[in-house]
PDB file of N, CA and C in Angstrom:
ATOM      1  N   MET A   1      -6.157 -11.409   4.417  1.00 73.00           N
ATOM      2  CA  MET A   1      -4.684 -10.643   3.360  1.00 73.00           C
ATOM      3  C   MET A   1      -4.053 -11.167   3.127  1.00 73.00           C
ATOM      4  N   SER A   2      -3.722 -11.766   2.041  1.00 84.00           N
ATOM      5  CA  SER A   2      -2.513 -12.547   1.583  1.00 84.00           C
ATOM      6  C   SER A   2      -1.313 -12.165   2.121  1.00 84.00           C
ATOM      7  N   GLY A   3      -0.257 -12.992   2.301  1.00 91.00           N
ATOM      8  CA  GLY A   3       1.530 -12.095   2.286  1.00 91.00           C
ATOM      9  C   GLY A   3       1.598 -10.670   1.330  1.00 91.00           C
ATOM     10  N   ILE A   4       1.532 -11.290  -0.132  1.00 91.00           N
ATOM     11  CA  ILE A   4       1.642 -10.170  -1.696  1.00 91.00           C
ATOM     12  C   ILE A   4       1.257  -8.940  -0.699  1.00 91.00           C
ATOM     13  N   GLN A   5      -0.292  -9.042  -0.609  1.00 90.00           N
ATOM     14  CA  GLN A   5      -0.843  -7.392  -0.406  1.00 90.00           C
ATOM     15  C   GLN A   5      -0.292  -6.927   1.171  1.00 90.00           C
ATOM     16  N   ARG A   6      -0.143  -7.189   2.076  1.00 93.00           N
ATOM     17  CA  ARG A   6       0.527  -6.876   3.328  1.00 93.00           C
ATOM     18  C   ARG A   6       1.584  -6.108   2.719  1.00 93.00           C
ATOM     19  N   ILE A   7       2.930  -7.197   2.176  1.00 94.00           N
ATOM     20  CA  ILE A   7       3.712  -6.165   1.669  1.00 94.00           C
ATOM     21  C   ILE A   7       3.748  -4.850   0.639  1.00 94.00           C
ATOM     22  N   ALA A   8       2.090  -5.049   0.014  1.00 94.00           N
ATOM     23  CA  ALA A   8       2.121  -4.133  -0.828  1.00 94.00           C
ATOM     24  C   ALA A   8       1.473  -3.238   0.301  1.00 94.00           C
ATOM     25  N   LEU A   9       0.528  -3.314   0.993  1.00 94.00           N
ATOM     26  CA  LEU A   9       0.030  -2.511   1.884  1.00 94.00           C
ATOM     27  C   LEU A   9       1.330  -1.534   2.729  1.00 94.00           C
ATOM     28  N   VAL A  10       2.464  -2.309   3.613  1.00 95.00           N
ATOM     29  CA  VAL A  10       3.591  -1.469   3.782  1.00 95.00           C
ATOM     30  C   VAL A  10       4.003  -0.726   2.908  1.00 95.00           C
ATOM     31  N   LEU A  11       4.733  -1.164   1.580  1.00 95.00           N
ATOM     32  CA  LEU A  11       5.019  -0.308   0.868  1.00 95.00           C
ATOM     33  C   LEU A  11       4.074   0.525   0.542  1.00 95.00           C
ATOM     34  N   THR A  12       3.288   0.661   0.074  1.00 96.00           N
ATOM     35  CA  THR A  12       2.159   1.570  -0.336  1.00 96.00           C
ATOM     36  C   THR A  12       1.987   2.695   1.024  1.00 96.00           C
ATOM     37  N   ILE A  13       1.947   2.128   2.498  1.00 95.00           N
ATOM     38  CA  ILE A  13       2.653   3.404   3.726  1.00 95.00           C
ATOM     39  C   ILE A  13       3.806   4.242   3.444  1.00 95.00           C
ATOM     40  N   ILE A  14       4.141   3.120   2.951  1.00 95.00           N
ATOM     41  CA  ILE A  14       6.142   4.103   3.120  1.00 95.00           C
ATOM     42  C   ILE A  14       6.371   5.080   1.814  1.00 95.00           C
ATOM     43  N   GLY A  15       5.597   4.987   0.297  1.00 95.00           N
ATOM     44  CA  GLY A  15       5.250   5.890  -0.347  1.00 95.00           C
ATOM     45  C   GLY A  15       4.030   7.448  -0.207  1.00 95.00           C
ATOM     46  N   ALA A  16       3.279   6.443   1.441  1.00 96.00           N
ATOM     47  CA  ALA A  16       2.038   7.714   1.522  1.00 96.00           C
ATOM     48  C   ALA A  16       3.178   9.125   2.433  1.00 96.00           C
ATOM     49  N   ILE A  17       4.007   8.502   3.284  1.00 97.00           N
ATOM     50  CA  ILE A  17       4.800   8.877   4.067  1.00 97.00           C
ATOM     51  C   ILE A  17       5.724   9.916   3.308  1.00 97.00           C
ATOM     52  N   ASN A  18       6.605   9.264   2.475  1.00 96.00           N
ATOM     53  CA  ASN A  18       7.531   9.965   1.498  1.00 96.00           C
ATOM     54  C   ASN A  18       6.429  10.944   0.353  1.00 96.00           C
ATOM     55  N   TRP A  19       5.986  10.885  -0.216  1.00 96.00           N
ATOM     56  CA  TRP A  19       4.798  12.067  -1.097  1.00 96.00           C
ATOM     57  C   TRP A  19       4.538  12.968   0.242  1.00 96.00           C
ATOM     58  N   GLY A  20       4.081  12.236   1.972  1.00 97.00           N
ATOM     59  CA  GLY A  20       3.803  13.402   2.556  1.00 97.00           C
ATOM     60  C   GLY A  20       4.662  14.419   3.106  1.00 97.00           C
ATOM     61  N   LEU A  21       6.352  13.667   3.236  1.00 97.00           N
ATOM     62  CA  LEU A  21       7.436  15.133   3.656  1.00 97.00           C
ATOM     63  C   LEU A  21       7.539  15.700   2.074  1.00 97.00           C
ATOM     64  N   VAL A  22       7.362  15.221   1.007  1.00 96.00           N
ATOM     65  CA  VAL A  22       8.326  15.922  -0.521  1.00 96.00           C
ATOM     66  C   VAL A  22       6.740  17.152  -0.471  1.00 96.00           C
ATOM     67  N   GLY A  23       5.500  16.738   0.036  1.00 97.00           N
ATOM     68  CA  GLY A  23       4.626  17.877  -0.380  1.00 97.00           C
ATOM     69  C   GLY A  23       4.681  18.423   0.849  1.00 97.00           C
ATOM     70  N   PHE A  24       4.605  18.623   2.296  1.00 97.00           N
ATOM     71  CA  PHE A  24       4.763  19.220   3.605  1.00 97.00           C
ATOM     72  C   PHE A  24       6.182  19.950   3.783  1.00 97.00           C
ATOM     73  N   PHE A  25       7.266  19.356   3.386  1.00 97.00           N
ATOM     74  CA  PHE A  25       8.704  19.797   3.550  1.00 97.00           C
ATOM     75  C   PHE A  25       9.519  19.531   2.118  1.00 97.00           C
ATOM     76  N   GLN A  26       8.855  19.194   0.985  1.00 96.00           N
ATOM     77  CA  GLN A  26      10.415  19.338  -0.479  1.00 96.00           C
ATOM     78  C   GLN A  26      11.446  18.389   0.097  1.00 96.00           C
ATOM     79  N   PHE A  27      11.395  17.343   0.963  1.00 97.00           N
ATOM     80  CA  PHE A  27      12.022  16.597   1.522  1.00 97.00           C
ATOM     81  C   PHE A  27      11.985  15.042   0.975  1.00 97.00           C
ATOM     82  N   ASP A  28      12.796  14.280   0.317  1.00 96.00           N
ATOM     83  CA  ASP A  28      12.322  13.517  -0.369  1.00 96.00           C
ATOM     84  C   ASP A  28      12.941  12.345   0.784  1.00 96.00           C
ATOM     85  N   LEU A  29      12.715  11.363   1.332  1.00 96.00           N
ATOM     86  CA  LEU A  29      13.318  10.521   1.972  1.00 96.00           C
ATOM     87  C   LEU A  29      14.176   9.575   1.538  1.00 96.00           C
ATOM     88  N   VAL A  30      12.991   8.350   0.158  1.00 96.00           N
ATOM     89  CA  VAL A  30      13.706   7.908  -0.246  1.00 96.00           C
ATOM     90  C   VAL A  30      15.005   7.685  -1.275  1.00 96.00           C
ATOM     91  N   ALA A  31      15.205   9.181  -2.049  1.00 95.00           N
ATOM     92  CA  ALA A  31      16.347   9.730  -2.717  1.00 95.00           C
ATOM     93  C   ALA A  31      16.989  10.175  -1.480  1.00 95.00           C
ATOM     94  N   ALA A  32      16.852  10.359  -0.485  1.00 96.00           N
ATOM     95  CA  ALA A  32      18.101  11.167   0.966  1.00 96.00           C
ATOM     96  C   ALA A  32      18.694   9.556   0.775  1.00 96.00           C
ATOM     97  N   ILE A  33      18.031   8.078   1.227  1.00 95.00           N
ATOM     98  CA  ILE A  33      18.837   7.545   1.784  1.00 95.00           C
ATOM     99  C   ILE A  33      19.265   6.584   1.079  1.00 95.00           C
ATOM    100  N   PHE A  34      19.318   6.898  -0.148  1.00 95.00           N
ATOM    101  CA  PHE A  34      19.182   5.864  -1.664  1.00 95.00           C
ATOM    102  C   PHE A  34      20.216   6.539  -2.552  1.00 95.00           C
ATOM    103  N   GLY A  35      20.663   8.433  -1.962  1.00 94.00           N
ATOM    104  CA  GLY A  35      21.488   8.893  -3.262  1.00 94.00           C
ATOM    105  C   GLY A  35      20.875   9.441  -3.926  1.00 94.00           C
ATOM    106  N   GLY A  36      19.627  10.041  -3.908  1.00 94.00           N
ATOM    107  CA  GLY A  36      19.146  11.098  -5.028  1.00 94.00           C
ATOM    108  C   GLY A  36      18.046  10.194  -5.773  1.00 94.00           C
ATOM    109  N   GLN A  37      17.598  10.705  -6.577  1.00 92.00           N
ATOM    110  CA  GLN A  37      16.264  10.364  -7.243  1.00 92.00           C
ATOM    111  C   GLN A  37      16.626   9.416  -8.530  1.00 92.00           C
ATOM    112  N   ASP A  38      17.653   9.843  -8.924  1.00 94.00           N
ATOM    113  CA  ASP A  38      18.439   9.396 -10.562  1.00 94.00           C
ATOM    114  C   ASP A  38      18.941   7.717  -9.970  1.00 94.00           C
ATOM    115  N   SER A  39      19.235   7.410  -8.423  1.00 96.00           N
ATOM    116  CA  SER A  39      20.240   6.745  -8.630  1.00 96.00           C
ATOM    117  C   SER A  39      19.506   5.237  -8.609  1.00 96.00           C
ATOM    118  N   ALA A  40      19.587   3.817  -9.027  1.00 96.00           N
ATOM    119  CA  ALA A  40      19.282   2.858  -9.677  1.00 96.00           C
ATOM    120  C   ALA A  40      18.466   2.559  -8.492  1.00 96.00           C
ATOM    121  N   LEU A  41      18.940   2.920  -7.077  1.00 96.00           N
ATOM    122  CA  LEU A  41      17.965   1.698  -5.488  1.00 96.00           C
ATOM    123  C   LEU A  41      17.301   2.405  -5.199  1.00 96.00           C
ATOM    124  N   ALA A  42      16.956   3.950  -5.790  1.00 95.00           N
ATOM    125  CA  ALA A  42      16.073   4.581  -5.448  1.00 95.00           C
ATOM    126  C   ALA A  42      14.823   4.444  -6.503  1.00 95.00           C
ATOM    127  N   ARG A  43      15.231   4.090  -7.756  1.00 96.00           N
ATOM    128  CA  ARG A  43      14.445   3.984  -9.020  1.00 96.00           C
ATOM    129  C   ARG A  43      13.852   2.828  -8.535  1.00 96.00           C
ATOM    130  N   ILE A  44      14.332   2.010  -8.585  1.00 95.00           N
ATOM    131  CA  ILE A  44      13.345   0.373  -8.041  1.00 95.00           C
ATOM    132  C   ILE A  44      12.773   0.659  -6.907  1.00 95.00           C
ATOM    133  N   VAL A  45      12.551   1.399  -5.754  1.00 95.00           N
ATOM    134  CA  VAL A  45      12.183   1.678  -4.603  1.00 95.00           C
ATOM    135  C   VAL A  45      10.644   2.633  -4.397  1.00 95.00           C
ATOM    136  N   TYR A  46      10.976   3.272  -5.705  1.00 95.00           N
ATOM    137  CA  TYR A  46       9.720   3.802  -6.323  1.00 95.00           C
ATOM    138  C   TYR A  46       9.150   2.895  -7.113  1.00 95.00           C
ATOM    139  N   GLY A  47       9.372   2.182  -8.084  1.00 96.00           N
ATOM    140  CA  GLY A  47       9.204   1.108  -8.460  1.00 96.00           C
ATOM    141  C   GLY A  47       8.278   0.435  -8.256  1.00 96.00           C
ATOM    142  N   LEU A  48       8.669  -0.076  -7.157  1.00 96.00           N
ATOM    143  CA  LEU A  48       7.914  -1.048  -5.867  1.00 96.00           C
ATOM    144  C   LEU A  48       6.775  -0.471  -5.459  1.00 96.00           C
ATOM    145  N   VAL A  49       6.841   0.788  -4.942  1.00 96.00           N
ATOM    146  CA  VAL A  49       5.893   1.429  -4.431  1.00 96.00           C
ATOM    147  C   VAL A  49       4.638   1.616  -5.826  1.00 96.00           C
ATOM    148  N   GLY A  50       5.533   1.995  -6.307  1.00 95.00           N
ATOM    149  CA  GLY A  50       4.003   1.674  -7.622  1.00 95.00           C
ATOM    150  C   GLY A  50       3.616   0.494  -7.895  1.00 95.00           C
ATOM    151  N   LEU A  51       3.796  -0.496  -8.175  1.00 96.00           N
ATOM    152  CA  LEU A  51       3.511  -1.704  -8.334  1.00 96.00           C
ATOM    153  C   LEU A  51       2.474  -1.905  -6.874  1.00 96.00           C
ATOM    154  N   ALA A  52       3.053  -1.676  -5.946  1.00 95.00           N
ATOM    155  CA  ALA A  52       2.667  -2.315  -4.683  1.00 95.00           C
ATOM    156  C   ALA A  52       1.094  -1.805  -4.684  1.00 95.00           C
ATOM    157  N   GLY A  53       0.671  -0.148  -5.356  1.00 94.00           N
ATOM    158  CA  GLY A  53      -0.289   0.659  -5.212  1.00 94.00           C
ATOM    159  C   GLY A  53      -1.316  -0.181  -6.011  1.00 94.00           C
ATOM    160  N   LEU A  54      -0.842  -0.381  -7.217  1.00 94.00           N
ATOM    161  CA  LEU A  54      -1.464  -1.551  -8.000  1.00 94.00           C
ATOM    162  C   LEU A  54      -2.407  -2.395  -7.870  1.00 94.00           C
ATOM    163  N   ILE A  55      -1.434  -3.444  -6.400  1.00 92.00           N
ATOM    164  CA  ILE A  55      -1.473  -4.351  -6.078  1.00 92.00           C
ATOM    165  C   ILE A  55      -2.869  -4.094  -5.410  1.00 92.00           C
ATOM    166  N   ASN A  56      -2.801  -2.672  -5.082  1.00 92.00           N
ATOM    167  CA  ASN A  56      -3.731  -2.256  -3.635  1.00 92.00           C
ATOM    168  C   ASN A  56      -5.258  -2.336  -4.129  1.00 92.00           C
ATOM    169  N   ILE A  57      -4.966  -2.278  -5.528  1.00 92.00           N
ATOM    170  CA  ILE A  57      -6.572  -1.312  -6.107  1.00 92.00           C
ATOM    171  C   ILE A  57      -7.530  -2.628  -5.570  1.00 92.00           C
ATOM    172  N   GLY A  58      -6.693  -3.969  -6.121  1.00 86.00           N
ATOM    173  CA  GLY A  58      -7.553  -5.008  -5.375  1.00 86.00           C
ATOM    174  C   GLY A  58      -8.364  -5.105  -4.346  1.00 86.00           C
ATOM    175  N   LEU A  59      -7.810  -4.504  -3.324  1.00 84.00           N
ATOM    176  CA  LEU A  59      -8.396  -4.173  -1.808  1.00 84.00           C
ATOM    177  C   LEU A  59      -9.584  -3.110  -1.435  1.00 84.00           C
ATOM    178  N   LEU A  60      -9.867  -2.302  -2.808  1.00 85.00           N
ATOM    179  CA  LEU A  60     -10.751  -1.070  -3.323  1.00 85.00           C
ATOM    180  C   LEU A  60     -12.183  -2.389  -3.613  1.00 85.00           C
ATOM    181  N   PHE A  61     -11.676  -3.895  -4.314  1.00 85.00           N
ATOM    182  CA  PHE A  61     -13.007  -4.124  -5.031  1.00 85.00           C
ATOM    183  C   PHE A  61     -13.119  -5.869  -3.554  1.00 85.00           C
ATOM    184  N   ALA A  62     -12.751  -5.788  -3.021  1.00 82.00           N
ATOM    185  CA  ALA A  62     -12.230  -7.330  -2.537  1.00 82.00           C
ATOM    186  C   ALA A  62     -13.828  -6.684  -0.968  1.00 82.00           C
ATOM    187  N   PRO A  63     -14.629  -7.650  -0.615  1.00 81.00           N
ATOM    188  CA  PRO A  63     -15.797  -7.859   0.116  1.00 81.00           C
ATOM    189  C   PRO A  63     -15.008  -8.192   1.168  1.00 81.00           C
ATOM    190  N   SER A  64     -15.309  -7.188   2.226  1.00 75.00           N
ATOM    191  CA  SER A  64     -14.883  -7.031   3.768  1.00 75.00           C
ATOM    192  C   SER A  64     -16.051  -8.145   4.773  1.00 75.00           C
ATOM    193  N   GLU A  65     -14.943  -8.374   5.804  1.00 72.00           N
ATOM    194  CA  GLU A  65     -15.387  -9.790   6.799  1.00 72.00           C
ATOM    195  C   GLU A  65     -16.722  -9.903   7.095  1.00 72.00           C
ATOM    196  N   ARG A  66     -16.939  -8.241   7.125  1.00 68.00           N
ATOM    197  CA  ARG A  66     -18.976  -8.183   7.605  1.00 68.00           C
ATOM    198  C   ARG A  66     -19.703  -8.771   6.033  1.00 68.00           C
ATOM    199  N   GLU A  67     -19.598  -8.496   5.364  1.00 64.00           N
ATOM    200  CA  GLU A  67     -20.184  -8.380   3.987  1.00 64.00           C
ATOM    201  C   GLU A  67     -19.995 -10.150   3.841  1.00 64.00           C
ATOM    202  N   GLU A  68     -18.741 -10.520   3.899  1.00 65.00           N
ATOM    203  CA  GLU A  68     -18.994 -12.166   3.644  1.00 65.00           C
ATOM    204  C   GLU A  68     -19.498 -12.874   4.780  1.00 65.00           C
ATOM    205  N   ARG A  69     -19.782 -12.349   5.885  1.00 69.00           N
ATOM    206  CA  ARG A  69     -20.613 -13.286   7.085  1.00 69.00           C
ATOM    207  C   ARG A  69     -21.981 -13.376   6.766  1.00 69.00           C
ATOM    208  N   ALA A  70     -22.237 -12.209   6.219  1.00 69.00           N
ATOM    209  CA  ALA A  70     -23.880 -11.385   6.384  1.00 69.00           C
ATOM    210  C   ALA A  70     -24.060 -12.108   4.846  1.00 69.00           C
ATOM    211  N   ALA A  71     -23.624 -13.018   4.043  1.00 70.00           N
ATOM    212  CA  ALA A  71     -23.870 -13.751   2.709  1.00 70.00           C
ATOM    213  C   ALA A  71     -24.129 -14.883   2.956  1.00 70.00           C
ATOM    214  N   GLU A  72     -23.695 -15.316   3.816  1.00 69.00           N
ATOM    215  CA  GLU A  72     -23.358 -17.039   4.593  1.00 69.00           C
ATOM    216  C   GLU A  72     -25.162 -17.321   4.953  1.00 69.00           C
ATOM    217  N   PRO A  73     -25.039 -18.462   4.210  1.00 70.00           N
ATOM    218  CA  PRO A  73     -26.875 -18.995   4.708  1.00 70.00           C
ATOM    219  C   PRO A  73     -26.489 -19.451   6.262  1.00 70.00           C
ATOM    220  N   ARG A  74     -27.882 -18.864   6.818  1.00 67.00           N
ATOM    221  CA  ARG A  74     -28.635 -18.827   8.011  1.00 67.00           C
ATOM    222  C   ARG A  74     -29.201 -20.298   8.427  1.00 67.00           C
ATOM    223  N   ALA A  75     -28.861 -21.040   8.943  1.00 68.00           N
ATOM    224  CA  ALA A  75     -29.325 -21.992   9.529  1.00 68.00           C
ATOM    225  C   ALA A  75     -30.489 -22.176   9.849  1.00 68.00           C
ATOM    226  N   THR A  76     -32.277 -22.746   9.301  1.00 69.00           N
ATOM    227  CA  THR A  76     -33.162 -22.392   9.876  1.00 69.00           C
ATOM    228  C   THR A  76     -33.716 -24.090  10.632  1.00 69.00           C
ATOM    229  N   ARG A  77     -34.080 -23.417  11.702  1.00 65.00           N
ATOM    230  CA  ARG A  77     -34.803 -24.443  12.509  1.00 65.00           C
ATOM    231  C   ARG A  77     -36.082 -25.027  12.562  1.00 65.00           C
TER     232      ARG A  77
END
C-alpha cells in the first residue's frame, strides 16, 4: 500500500467516524472542530474525505498479497 493510499484510508476512517457520530448522535465532529459546516476549513476536510473515498475505490480491485503469491510460478524439480 502506497503512502497516498494510507493517507486516503486514514481520511476515509475519519469520515466514517464522523458519519457514525452524525447518524447516532446528530453530532458533526468536523463542523464542531472547524467552526460549522459552512466554514472553509470544514469544507476542505469534507472534500479531502470525499477524494480519499474515491482513491480507496482502487483498493477494492487491487489483488491481495495472498492472490499475488498464488499466481507466482513455482519451481519444478
